[in-house]
Amino acid sequence: MNILLTGGSGYIGSHTVALLAGAGNHVVLYDNLCNSHADVVTRLNRIVGRSLVLVQGDVRDADLLERTLQEQRIEAVVHFAGLKAVGESVADPLAYYDNNVTGTLCLLWAMQRCGVRTLVFSSSATVYGDPQYLPVDEMHPTSAVNPYGRSKLHVEEMLSDLAASDGDWRIACMRYFNPVGAHESGLIGEDPSGVPNNLMPYIAQVAAGHRDRLSVYGGDYDTPDGTGVRDFVHVADLADGHLAALNYLGSSEGAGWHAFNLGTGQGYSVLQVVREFERASGREVPYEIVARRPGDVASSYASPDKARLILGWQARRGLDEMCASAWRWQRYGERL
Ligand code: NAD
Ligand code: WQD
């Protein structure tokens, strides 16, 4: 299949490119490189053993998108491109609505004009807001607690309206829980610029000696050890989930709008992750328990049953593999 991956040189996009290209698809990366490097494509070429196409462009550039969809004879789009930092979205909401909502709208217009009506969208468990029950299944009410989350929710609603208006659309919203880990080759991984916002890259930098200690945000939550609990899911499992979604959308049941949780169904606490990372790396991860981070919830984890039953997808990699691959990337991966 000919597949366009917007945001294809980013963290989750690049792992999905590696899988889809490795499975023999013609993949085209479309990225403005605002949060990634063109060098990722050189690494992906090494992983897949052939030269991939990167179109350097913005999803808000409808003309370039249309030309790309036509020239590359694209049949399906996986839409990763977007901004993802919650704090930044609070400080600069317009940038988030512009990039994430207007960007998706431009993409949809271009797809409609070119007759491409199969789309897998990078959504997030953030669309559930503060969990009202656990595990969180796809029937859980949606809400948003910050502009980033609202941008994802707006897009999901837009996609649902579109699918309802025209039965030819085949759309899957993939609601990722907490993506972590890196490719087994050690060639690609998460490479946040500046101080990492997320737990796993922060721990990796502490283990490597680049930062003194981890601040654990809150030790008094109503969880087994008092620290936050999350559903960490290996990025390579997410990639498998996108392949499964594309297969499903292409099947006789794929028409319409669908939402799927991508998580393991198993919650781990911050301190459990610290301990597992110490085991995987053989390094100590000093930490200090500090005040809760505003906006955090005690626990969040998925019910992945729908993805298992309908897509035949299940996360296969455990916390040990998540930590080991994140450490391999931190320690031995050639940094960009
Ligand atoms: P990332 O920043 O590594 O990748 C996003 C890519 O999109 C980058 O390469 C960036 O350069 C590109 N991009 C951004 N705006 C663009 C634009 N206007 N036009 C073209 N390219 C653009 O992030 P990621 O972690 O790989 O996330 C991918 C998607 O998954 C995002 O939509 C994000 O919101 C969503 N998501 C991520 C997480 C997470 O924790 N990483 C969790 C849930 C959902
Ligand atoms: C995990 C746990 C923290 C850093 C975020 C977004 C969400 C989604 C995934 C995109 C929490 C604790 C963290 C640190 C810590 N992204 N922590 N010290 O907040 O669950 O989700 O990323 O869609 O929308 O909100 O992930 O990795 O930041 O935090 O103690 O230095 O680790 O308090 O309990 P989060 P996270």
Coordinates of C-alpha atoms and ligand atoms in Angstrom, one line a residue:
M1 CA 0.0 0.0 0.0
N2 CA 1.1 3.6 -0.6
I3 CA 1.0 5.4 2.8
L4 CA 1.7 9.0 3.7
L5 CA 2.9 9.5 7.3
T6 CA 2.7 13.1 8.5
G7 CA 5.1 13.7 11.3
G8 CA 6.9 10.6 10.1
S9 CA 10.3 11.6 11.3
G10 CA 9.1 12.2 14.9
Y11 CA 9.3 9.7 17.7
I12 CA 6.2 7.5 17.2
G13 CA 6.1 8.2 13.4
S14 CA 9.6 7.0 12.8
H15 CA 9.0 3.7 14.5
T16 CA 5.8 3.2 12.5
V17 CA 7.7 4.1 9.3
A18 CA 10.3 1.4 10.1
L19 CA 7.5 -1.2 10.6
L20 CA 5.3 -0.2 7.6
A21 CA 8.3 0.1 5.2
G22 CA 9.8 -3.1 6.5
A23 CA 6.4 -4.8 5.7
G24 CA 6.9 -3.8 2.1
N25 CA 4.6 -0.7 1.9
H26 CA 5.6 2.4 -0.1
V27 CA 5.9 5.0 2.6
V28 CA 6.3 8.7 2.2
L29 CA 7.2 10.9 5.2
Y30 CA 5.8 14.4 5.4
D31 CA 7.2 16.5 8.1
N32 CA 8.2 20.2 8.6
L33 CA 11.0 19.0 11.0
C34 CA 9.9 21.4 13.8
N35 CA 10.5 18.7 16.3
S36 CA 12.7 16.2 14.5
H37 CA 15.8 15.9 12.2
A38 CA 16.1 15.0 8.6
D39 CA 18.9 12.7 9.7
V40 CA 16.2 10.3 11.1
V41 CA 15.5 9.4 7.5
T42 CA 19.1 8.3 6.9
R43 CA 18.8 6.1 10.0
L44 CA 15.4 4.7 8.7
N45 CA 17.1 4.0 5.4
R46 CA 19.6 1.9 7.2
I47 CA 16.9 0.0 9.1
V48 CA 14.7 -0.8 6.1
G49 CA 17.6 -1.2 3.6
R50 CA 16.3 1.3 1.0
S51 CA 15.8 5.0 0.4
L52 CA 12.7 6.5 1.8
V53 CA 11.0 9.7 0.6
L54 CA 10.8 12.7 2.9
V55 CA 8.7 15.6 1.8
Q56 CA 9.7 18.6 4.0
G57 CA 6.5 20.5 4.4
D58 CA 3.8 21.6 6.8
V59 CA 0.4 20.0 7.0
R60 CA -1.1 23.5 6.8
D61 CA 0.3 23.8 3.2
A62 CA -2.7 22.3 1.4
D63 CA -1.1 22.7 -2.1
L64 CA 2.0 20.8 -1.2
L65 CA -0.1 18.1 0.5
E66 CA -2.3 17.7 -2.6
R67 CA 0.6 17.5 -4.9
T68 CA 2.2 14.9 -2.6
L69 CA -0.9 12.8 -2.3
Q70 CA -1.3 12.7 -6.1
E71 CA 2.3 12.3 -7.2
Q72 CA 2.9 9.5 -4.7
R73 CA -0.4 7.8 -5.4
I74 CA -1.2 7.7 -1.7
E75 CA -4.0 5.4 -0.6
A76 CA -4.0 6.0 3.2
V77 CA -2.6 8.6 5.6
V78 CA -1.3 8.1 9.2
H79 CA -1.4 11.5 10.8
F80 CA 1.2 11.9 13.6
A81 CA 2.1 15.6 12.9
G82 CA 1.3 17.9 15.8
L83 CA 2.5 19.6 18.9
K84 CA 2.3 17.6 22.1
A85 CA 3.6 19.5 25.1
V86 CA 0.8 20.1 27.6
G87 CA 2.5 23.0 29.4
E88 CA 3.3 24.8 26.2
S89 CA -0.3 24.4 25.1
V90 CA -1.4 26.3 28.2
A91 CA 1.1 29.1 27.5
D92 CA 0.4 29.3 23.7
P93 CA -3.0 27.8 23.0
L94 CA -3.3 29.4 19.5
A95 CA -0.2 27.6 18.3
Y96 CA -1.8 24.3 19.4
Y97 CA -5.2 24.9 17.8
D98 CA -3.4 26.2 14.6
N99 CA -1.0 23.3 14.3
N100 CA -3.2 20.4 15.6
V101 CA -6.7 21.5 14.5
T102 CA -6.2 23.7 11.5
G103 CA -3.4 21.4 10.4
T104 CA -5.7 18.4 10.4
L105 CA -8.4 20.4 8.7
C106 CA -6.0 21.2 5.8
L107 CA -5.0 17.6 5.6
L108 CA -8.7 16.5 5.4
W109 CA -9.5 19.0 2.7
A110 CA -6.5 17.8 0.7
M111 CA -7.4 14.1 1.2
Q112 CA -11.0 14.8 0.2
R113 CA -10.0 16.6 -3.0
C114 CA -7.6 13.8 -3.9
G115 CA -10.1 11.0 -3.1
V116 CA -8.0 9.5 -0.3
R117 CA -10.4 8.6 2.5
T118 CA -8.5 6.2 4.8
L119 CA -6.9 7.9 7.9
V120 CA -5.3 6.7 11.1
F121 CA -5.1 9.6 13.6
S122 CA -2.7 9.9 16.6
S123 CA -5.1 10.7 19.4
S124 CA -4.3 10.4 23.1
A125 CA -5.7 9.0 26.3
T126 CA -5.8 12.7 27.3
V127 CA -9.2 12.8 25.6
Y128 CA -10.6 11.0 28.6
G129 CA -9.7 13.9 31.0
D130 CA -9.5 12.8 34.6
P131 CA -10.5 9.1 34.7
Q132 CA -13.9 8.4 36.3
Y133 CA -13.3 4.7 36.4
L134 CA -10.4 2.2 35.7
P135 CA -9.5 0.7 33.4
V136 CA -10.5 3.3 31.0
D137 CA -12.3 1.9 28.0
E138 CA -13.5 3.6 24.8
M139 CA -17.0 4.2 26.3
H140 CA -15.5 6.4 29.0
P141 CA -16.8 10.0 28.6
T142 CA -14.4 12.3 26.9
S143 CA -13.4 15.7 28.2
A144 CA -10.3 17.8 28.1
V145 CA -8.4 19.6 30.8
N146 CA -5.9 21.6 28.8
P147 CA -5.6 23.1 25.3
Y148 CA -3.5 20.2 24.0
G149 CA -6.2 17.7 25.1
R150 CA -8.9 19.9 23.7
S151 CA -7.1 20.1 20.3
K152 CA -7.1 16.3 20.2
L153 CA -10.8 16.1 21.2
H154 CA -11.8 18.8 18.5
V155 CA -10.0 16.7 15.9
E156 CA -11.7 13.5 17.0
E157 CA -15.1 15.2 16.8
M158 CA -14.3 16.7 13.4
L159 CA -13.4 13.2 12.1
S160 CA -16.5 11.7 13.5
D161 CA -18.7 14.3 11.8
L162 CA -16.8 13.7 8.5
A163 CA -17.3 9.9 8.7
A164 CA -21.0 10.4 9.4
S165 CA -21.4 12.7 6.4
D166 CA -19.8 10.4 3.8
G167 CA -19.7 6.6 4.2
D168 CA -16.5 6.3 2.1
W169 CA -14.4 7.6 4.9
R170 CA -12.5 5.0 7.0
I171 CA -11.0 6.6 10.1
A172 CA -9.3 5.2 13.2
C173 CA -8.5 7.4 16.2
M174 CA -5.7 5.7 18.2
R175 CA -5.7 6.8 21.8
Y176 CA -2.2 6.2 23.1
F177 CA -1.6 5.9 26.8
N178 CA 2.1 6.5 27.8
P179 CA 4.5 5.7 24.9
V180 CA 8.0 4.8 25.9
G181 CA 11.0 2.8 24.7
A182 CA 13.0 2.8 21.5
H183 CA 13.7 0.7 18.3
E184 CA 15.7 -2.5 18.8
S185 CA 18.3 -1.3 16.4
G186 CA 19.3 1.6 18.7
L187 CA 19.2 3.9 15.7
I188 CA 16.0 5.7 16.5
G189 CA 14.3 6.7 19.7
E190 CA 12.8 9.7 21.6
D191 CA 15.1 12.7 21.6
P192 CA 13.5 15.5 23.5
S193 CA 15.2 18.9 23.3
G194 CA 15.9 20.6 26.6
V195 CA 14.6 19.2 29.9
P196 CA 12.4 16.2 29.3
N197 CA 8.7 16.7 30.4
N198 CA 8.0 12.9 30.5
L199 CA 9.1 10.4 33.0
M200 CA 11.1 7.8 31.0
P201 CA 13.5 10.1 29.1
Y202 CA 14.1 12.0 32.4
I203 CA 15.0 8.8 34.2
A204 CA 17.3 7.8 31.3
Q205 CA 19.1 11.1 31.6
V206 CA 19.6 10.6 35.3
A207 CA 20.9 7.1 34.9
A208 CA 23.3 8.4 32.3
G209 CA 24.6 11.0 34.7
H210 CA 23.3 14.0 32.7
R211 CA 20.9 15.0 35.5
D212 CA 21.4 14.7 39.3
R213 CA 18.2 13.2 40.4
L214 CA 14.6 12.6 39.4
S215 CA 11.9 14.7 41.0
V216 CA 9.0 12.3 41.7
Y217 CA 5.9 14.4 41.6
G218 CA 3.8 13.3 44.6
G219 CA 4.3 10.5 47.0
D220 CA 0.8 10.7 48.6
Y221 CA -1.5 9.5 45.9
D222 CA -4.1 6.9 46.6
T223 CA -1.9 4.2 44.8
P224 CA 0.0 1.2 46.2
D225 CA 3.2 3.1 46.8
G226 CA 1.8 6.7 46.8
T227 CA 3.3 7.6 43.4
G228 CA 1.4 8.1 40.1
V229 CA 0.4 5.0 38.1
R230 CA 0.4 5.0 34.3
D231 CA 0.0 2.6 31.4
F232 CA 3.4 2.6 29.7
V233 CA 3.3 1.1 26.3
H234 CA 6.3 0.3 24.1
V235 CA 6.6 2.4 20.9
A236 CA 7.2 -0.7 18.8
D237 CA 3.8 -2.1 20.1
L238 CA 2.2 1.2 19.0
A239 CA 3.7 0.8 15.6
D240 CA 2.1 -2.7 15.4
G241 CA -1.2 -1.1 16.4
H242 CA -1.1 1.3 13.4
L243 CA -0.5 -1.6 11.0
A244 CA -3.4 -3.5 12.6
A245 CA -5.6 -0.4 12.2
L246 CA -4.7 0.1 8.5
N247 CA -5.5 -3.6 7.9
Y248 CA -8.8 -3.2 9.7
L249 CA -9.8 0.0 7.8
G250 CA -9.1 -1.8 4.6
S251 CA -11.4 -4.7 5.5
S252 CA -15.1 -5.0 4.8
E253 CA -15.8 -3.7 8.4
G254 CA -13.5 -0.7 8.2
A255 CA -15.9 2.0 7.0
G256 CA -16.8 4.8 9.4
W257 CA -15.2 6.3 12.5
H258 CA -13.5 4.1 15.2
A259 CA -11.6 4.8 18.4
F260 CA -9.1 2.4 19.9
N261 CA -7.1 2.5 23.1
L262 CA -3.4 1.5 22.7
G263 CA -2.1 0.5 26.1
T264 CA -1.1 -2.6 27.9
G265 CA -3.9 -2.6 30.4
Q266 CA -1.3 -2.8 33.2
G267 CA -0.5 0.2 35.4
Y268 CA 3.0 0.8 36.8
S269 CA 3.9 3.4 39.4
V270 CA 6.7 5.9 39.0
L271 CA 8.8 4.1 41.6
Q272 CA 8.2 0.7 39.9
V273 CA 9.6 2.3 36.7
V274 CA 12.6 3.7 38.5
R275 CA 13.4 0.3 40.0
E276 CA 12.9 -1.5 36.6
F277 CA 15.2 1.1 34.9
E278 CA 17.9 0.6 37.5
R279 CA 17.7 -3.2 36.8
A280 CA 17.9 -2.7 33.0
S281 CA 20.7 -0.2 33.2
G282 CA 22.7 -1.4 36.1
R283 CA 22.8 2.2 37.2
E284 CA 21.4 3.9 40.2
V285 CA 18.6 6.4 39.6
P286 CA 18.6 8.9 42.6
Y287 CA 15.2 10.5 43.2
E288 CA 13.5 12.8 45.6
I289 CA 9.8 12.9 46.3
V290 CA 8.5 16.5 45.7
A291 CA 5.1 18.2 45.5
R292 CA 2.5 16.9 43.0
R293 CA 2.6 18.3 39.5
P294 CA -0.5 20.4 38.8
G295 CA -2.9 18.6 36.5
D296 CA -1.7 15.1 37.2
V297 CA -4.1 12.3 38.2
A298 CA -3.3 9.4 40.6
S299 CA -3.8 6.6 38.1
S300 CA -4.6 6.0 34.5
Y301 CA -4.5 2.8 32.6
A302 CA -6.4 1.4 29.6
S303 CA -8.7 -1.4 28.8
P304 CA -7.1 -2.6 25.6
D305 CA -9.9 -5.2 25.0
K306 CA -11.5 -3.4 22.0
A307 CA -8.2 -3.3 20.1
R308 CA -7.6 -7.0 20.9
L309 CA -11.0 -8.1 19.8
I310 CA -11.4 -5.9 16.7
L311 CA -7.9 -5.3 15.5
G312 CA -6.3 -8.4 16.8
W313 CA -3.7 -6.2 18.5
Q314 CA -2.2 -6.7 21.9
A315 CA 0.9 -5.1 23.4
R316 CA 3.6 -7.8 23.6
R317 CA 6.5 -6.0 25.2
G318 CA 6.8 -5.6 29.0
L319 CA 8.2 -2.9 31.2
D320 CA 11.6 -4.6 31.2
E321 CA 11.9 -4.3 27.4
M322 CA 10.6 -0.7 27.5
C323 CA 13.4 0.2 30.0
A324 CA 16.1 -1.8 28.3
S325 CA 15.4 -0.3 24.9
A326 CA 15.2 3.3 26.3
W327 CA 18.5 2.7 28.1
R328 CA 20.2 1.2 24.9
W329 CA 19.0 4.3 23.0
Q330 CA 20.2 6.7 25.8
R331 CA 23.5 5.0 26.2
Y332 CA 24.6 3.7 22.8
G333 CA 22.2 5.3 20.3
E334 CA 24.0 7.8 18.1
R335 CA 22.3 11.1 19.2
L336 CA 21.0 13.4 16.6
Ligands
NAD1 P1 7.1 14.2 17.9 O1 7.1 15.6 18.2 O2 8.3 13.4 18.1 O3 6.6 13.9 16.4 C1 5.7 14.8 15.7 C2 6.3 15.2 14.4 O4 5.4 16.0 13.7 C3 7.6 15.9 14.5 O5 8.6 15.2 13.6 C4 7.3 17.3 14.0 O6 8.5 17.9 13.3 C5 6.2 17.1 13.1 N1 5.2 18.2 12.9 C6 4.7 18.9 13.9 N2 3.9 19.9 13.4 C7 3.9 19.7 12.1 C8 3.3 20.4 11.0 N3 2.5 21.4 11.2 N4 3.5 20.0 9.7 C9 4.3 18.9 9.5 N5 5.0 18.2 10.5 C10 4.8 18.7 11.7 O7 5.8 13.6 18.7 P2 5.4 12.0 18.9 O8 5.6 11.7 20.4 O9 6.0 11.2 17.9 O10 3.8 12.2 18.7 C11 3.2 11.9 17.5 C12 1.7 12.2 17.7 O11 1.2 11.3 18.7 C13 1.4 13.6 18.1 O12 0.2 14.0 17.4 C14 1.1 13.5 19.5 O13 0.1 14.5 20.0 C15 0.5 12.1 19.7 N6 0.7 11.5 21.0 C16 1.9 11.4 21.6 C17 2.1 10.9 22.8 C18 3.4 10.9 23.5 O14 3.5 10.7 24.7 N7 4.6 10.9 22.8 C19 1.0 10.4 23.5 C20 -0.3 10.5 22.9 C21 -0.4 11.1 21.7
WQD2 C1 4.1 10.0 34.1 C2 4.1 10.0 35.6 C3 4.2 12.1 36.6 C4 8.1 13.3 35.1 C5 1.7 13.0 29.3 C6 0.7 13.8 28.7 C7 -0.3 13.0 28.0 C8 0.4 12.1 26.9 C9 1.6 11.3 27.6 C10 0.4 13.1 24.8 C11 3.2 11.0 36.3 C12 5.5 11.4 36.9 C13 7.0 12.6 35.4 C14 9.0 13.6 36.2 C15 7.6 12.4 37.7 N1 1.0 12.8 25.9 N2 6.7 12.2 36.6 N3 8.7 13.1 37.4 O1 1.7 13.1 32.5 O2 1.0 10.7 32.3 O3 1.2 12.0 30.2 O4 2.4 12.2 28.3 O5 -0.7 12.9 24.4 O6 -1.2 13.8 27.3 O7 0.0 14.5 29.8 O8 3.2 11.4 31.4 O9 5.6 10.9 31.5 O10 4.8 13.2 32.1 O11 4.3 11.4 33.7 O12 7.4 12.0 38.8 O13 10.1 14.2 36.0 O14 5.5 10.3 36.0 O15 3.8 12.9 37.8 O16 2.7 10.4 37.5 P1 1.7 11.8 31.7 P2 4.6 11.8 32.1

